[in-house]
Amino acid sequence: MPIRKAYRFKLRCTPAQERTLRRLSGGLRWVWNQALAEQKSRCARGEKYEGFAGMCKWLTAWRNAPATAWLAEGPIHPQQQVLRRLDEAYRRFFKRTGGFPRFCARGQEPGIRFPDPKQFELDGYNGRIKVPKLGWLRLRQSQPVVGRLKNVSLRREGANWYC
């Protein structure tokens, strides 16, 4: 079995990049809350739980709607990952191994996760990473990355962003 190792590096963002990261993570929080509200309203109407594929159809409709066209400014894969996390939370709830999913408040944004290695590129020599719709982000690469990367998550902790 191959060995898996996680690396954690602090991002060195420009103010414009940080604003973009905050906007994208806020959009992910909105997607989580909107999908959760839709699931609750479906339950109140007596309809069945909608799975991941159905929630992705909602996401497509939200991205194409004029009122929420700002969602299309962000990459689609992290938005789909938020829906996948919500689906997993519901499945844990149905199995009685977890509590009911909760709404995310401001400051509790989910991480921006890019699950496909084709979506990002690490430049270890210059200490930067390229992600969709954000471009190159500098990072403090404290150690070399051995092996190949499977996914990348960008998270905010306090005032800092980490990769």
CSV table of C-alpha atoms in Angstrom, one decimal:
chain,number,residue,atom,x,y,z
A,1,MET,CA,0.0,0.0,0.0
A,2,PRO,CA,1.5,3.4,-1.0
A,3,ILE,CA,2.4,5.8,1.7
A,4,ARG,CA,0.3,9.0,1.9
A,5,LYS,CA,1.7,12.2,3.3
A,6,ALA,CA,0.1,15.5,3.8
A,7,TYR,CA,2.1,18.7,3.4
A,8,ARG,CA,1.0,22.1,4.8
A,9,PHE,CA,2.4,25.3,3.6
A,10,LYS,CA,1.5,28.9,4.5
A,11,LEU,CA,0.4,31.0,1.5
A,12,ARG,CA,1.9,34.4,0.9
A,13,CYS,CA,-0.9,36.2,-0.8
A,14,THR,CA,-1.1,39.6,-2.2
A,15,PRO,CA,-4.1,41.7,-0.9
A,16,ALA,CA,-5.9,41.2,-4.2
A,17,GLN,CA,-5.4,37.4,-4.0
A,18,GLU,CA,-6.6,37.3,-0.4
A,19,ARG,CA,-9.8,39.2,-1.4
A,20,THR,CA,-10.4,36.7,-4.2
A,21,LEU,CA,-9.8,33.8,-1.8
A,22,ARG,CA,-12.3,35.2,0.7
A,23,ARG,CA,-14.8,35.8,-2.0
A,24,LEU,CA,-14.4,32.2,-3.3
A,25,SER,CA,-14.7,30.7,0.2
A,26,GLY,CA,-17.8,32.8,0.9
A,27,GLY,CA,-19.3,31.5,-2.3
A,28,LEU,CA,-18.6,27.9,-1.1
A,29,ARG,CA,-20.3,28.7,2.2
A,30,TRP,CA,-23.3,30.1,0.2
A,31,VAL,CA,-23.5,26.9,-1.8
A,32,TRP,CA,-23.4,24.8,1.4
A,33,ASN,CA,-26.2,26.8,3.0
A,34,GLN,CA,-28.3,27.0,-0.1
A,35,ALA,CA,-28.1,23.3,-0.7
A,36,LEU,CA,-28.9,22.6,3.0
A,37,ALA,CA,-31.9,24.9,2.9
A,38,GLU,CA,-33.2,23.2,-0.3
A,39,GLN,CA,-32.8,19.8,1.3
A,40,LYS,CA,-34.7,21.0,4.4
A,41,SER,CA,-37.5,22.5,2.3
A,42,ARG,CA,-37.7,19.2,0.3
A,43,CYS,CA,-38.1,17.3,3.6
A,44,ALA,CA,-40.8,19.7,4.8
A,45,ARG,CA,-42.7,19.1,1.6
A,46,GLY,CA,-42.4,15.3,2.1
A,47,GLU,CA,-40.0,14.7,-0.8
A,48,LYS,CA,-37.1,12.4,-0.7
A,49,TYR,CA,-33.5,13.4,-0.1
A,50,GLU,CA,-31.7,14.5,-3.2
A,51,GLY,CA,-28.3,12.9,-3.7
A,52,PHE,CA,-25.0,14.4,-4.9
A,53,ALA,CA,-26.0,14.2,-8.6
A,54,GLY,CA,-29.2,16.1,-8.0
A,55,MET,CA,-27.5,18.7,-6.0
A,56,CYS,CA,-25.0,19.2,-8.8
A,57,LYS,CA,-28.0,20.0,-11.1
A,58,TRP,CA,-29.0,22.7,-8.6
A,59,LEU,CA,-25.5,24.1,-8.7
A,60,THR,CA,-25.7,24.3,-12.5
A,61,ALA,CA,-29.0,26.1,-12.2
A,62,TRP,CA,-27.6,28.5,-9.6
A,63,ARG,CA,-24.5,29.3,-11.7
A,64,ASN,CA,-26.7,30.0,-14.8
A,65,ALA,CA,-29.3,32.1,-12.9
A,66,PRO,CA,-29.0,35.9,-13.4
A,67,ALA,CA,-29.3,36.6,-9.6
A,68,THR,CA,-26.5,34.2,-8.7
A,69,ALA,CA,-24.3,34.5,-11.8
A,70,TRP,CA,-21.4,35.5,-9.5
A,71,LEU,CA,-21.0,31.8,-8.7
A,72,ALA,CA,-19.8,31.2,-12.2
A,73,GLU,CA,-16.8,33.5,-11.4
A,74,GLY,CA,-15.4,30.7,-9.2
A,75,PRO,CA,-14.1,27.3,-10.2
A,76,ILE,CA,-16.8,24.6,-10.4
A,77,HIS,CA,-14.8,21.7,-8.8
A,78,PRO,CA,-14.5,23.2,-5.3
A,79,GLN,CA,-18.3,24.0,-5.4
A,80,GLN,CA,-19.0,20.4,-6.3
A,81,GLN,CA,-16.7,19.2,-3.4
A,82,VAL,CA,-18.8,21.3,-1.0
A,83,LEU,CA,-21.9,19.4,-2.2
A,84,ARG,CA,-20.0,16.1,-1.9
A,85,ARG,CA,-19.2,17.0,1.7
A,86,LEU,CA,-22.9,17.9,2.4
A,87,ASP,CA,-23.9,14.5,0.8
A,88,GLU,CA,-21.5,12.7,3.1
A,89,ALA,CA,-22.8,14.6,6.1
A,90,TYR,CA,-26.3,13.6,5.3
A,91,ARG,CA,-25.3,9.9,4.8
A,92,ARG,CA,-23.6,9.9,8.2
A,93,PHE,CA,-26.7,11.4,9.7
A,94,PHE,CA,-28.9,8.7,8.0
A,95,LYS,CA,-26.5,6.0,9.4
A,96,ARG,CA,-26.8,7.6,12.8
A,97,THR,CA,-23.0,8.1,13.0
A,98,GLY,CA,-23.2,11.8,12.8
A,99,GLY,CA,-25.4,14.8,13.7
A,100,PHE,CA,-27.7,16.7,11.3
A,101,PRO,CA,-25.7,19.0,9.0
A,102,ARG,CA,-25.7,22.6,10.2
A,103,PHE,CA,-25.6,25.9,8.4
A,104,CYS,CA,-22.2,27.6,8.1
A,105,ALA,CA,-21.9,31.0,9.7
A,106,ARG,CA,-19.5,33.7,8.3
A,107,GLY,CA,-16.0,32.8,9.2
A,108,GLN,CA,-16.8,29.0,9.1
A,109,GLU,CA,-16.2,28.7,5.4
A,110,PRO,CA,-15.2,25.3,4.1
A,111,GLY,CA,-11.8,24.9,2.5
A,112,ILE,CA,-11.3,25.4,-1.2
A,113,ARG,CA,-10.5,21.9,-2.3
A,114,PHE,CA,-9.2,21.0,-5.8
A,115,PRO,CA,-9.6,17.2,-6.1
A,116,ASP,CA,-8.1,16.6,-9.5
A,117,PRO,CA,-4.3,16.8,-10.0
A,118,LYS,CA,-4.9,18.3,-13.5
A,119,GLN,CA,-6.4,21.4,-11.9
A,120,PHE,CA,-3.3,22.6,-10.1
A,121,GLU,CA,0.5,22.9,-10.6
A,122,LEU,CA,3.2,23.1,-8.0
A,123,ASP,CA,6.4,25.0,-8.9
A,124,GLY,CA,8.6,23.7,-6.1
A,125,TYR,CA,11.6,25.5,-7.4
A,126,ASN,CA,10.0,29.0,-7.0
A,127,GLY,CA,7.7,28.1,-4.1
A,128,ARG,CA,4.4,28.7,-5.7
A,129,ILE,CA,1.2,26.9,-6.8
A,130,LYS,CA,-1.1,27.5,-9.7
A,131,VAL,CA,-4.9,27.0,-9.1
A,132,PRO,CA,-7.8,27.7,-11.4
A,133,LYS,CA,-9.3,31.2,-11.4
A,134,LEU,CA,-6.6,32.4,-8.9
A,135,GLY,CA,-3.4,31.9,-10.9
A,136,TRP,CA,0.0,31.6,-9.2
A,137,LEU,CA,0.0,31.8,-5.4
A,138,ARG,CA,3.3,32.1,-3.5
A,139,LEU,CA,3.8,29.8,-0.6
A,140,ARG,CA,6.4,29.2,2.1
A,141,GLN,CA,7.6,25.8,1.0
A,142,SER,CA,9.5,24.6,4.1
A,143,GLN,CA,10.3,21.1,2.6
A,144,PRO,CA,10.3,19.5,-0.8
A,145,VAL,CA,7.3,17.6,-1.9
A,146,VAL,CA,8.1,14.0,-2.5
A,147,GLY,CA,5.9,12.0,-4.9
A,148,ARG,CA,2.9,13.3,-6.8
A,149,LEU,CA,0.2,15.5,-5.5
A,150,LYS,CA,-3.4,14.1,-5.4
A,151,ASN,CA,-5.4,17.1,-4.3
A,152,VAL,CA,-4.9,20.6,-2.9
A,153,SER,CA,-6.9,22.4,-0.2
A,154,LEU,CA,-6.7,26.1,0.6
A,155,ARG,CA,-7.9,27.0,4.1
A,156,ARG,CA,-8.0,30.1,6.2
A,157,GLU,CA,-7.0,29.9,9.8
A,158,GLY,CA,-7.2,33.2,11.6
A,159,ALA,CA,-5.6,35.8,9.4
A,160,ASN,CA,-3.5,33.3,7.4
A,161,TRP,CA,-4.2,31.1,4.4
A,162,TYR,CA,-2.7,27.6,4.2
A,163,CYS,CA,-2.2,25.2,1.3
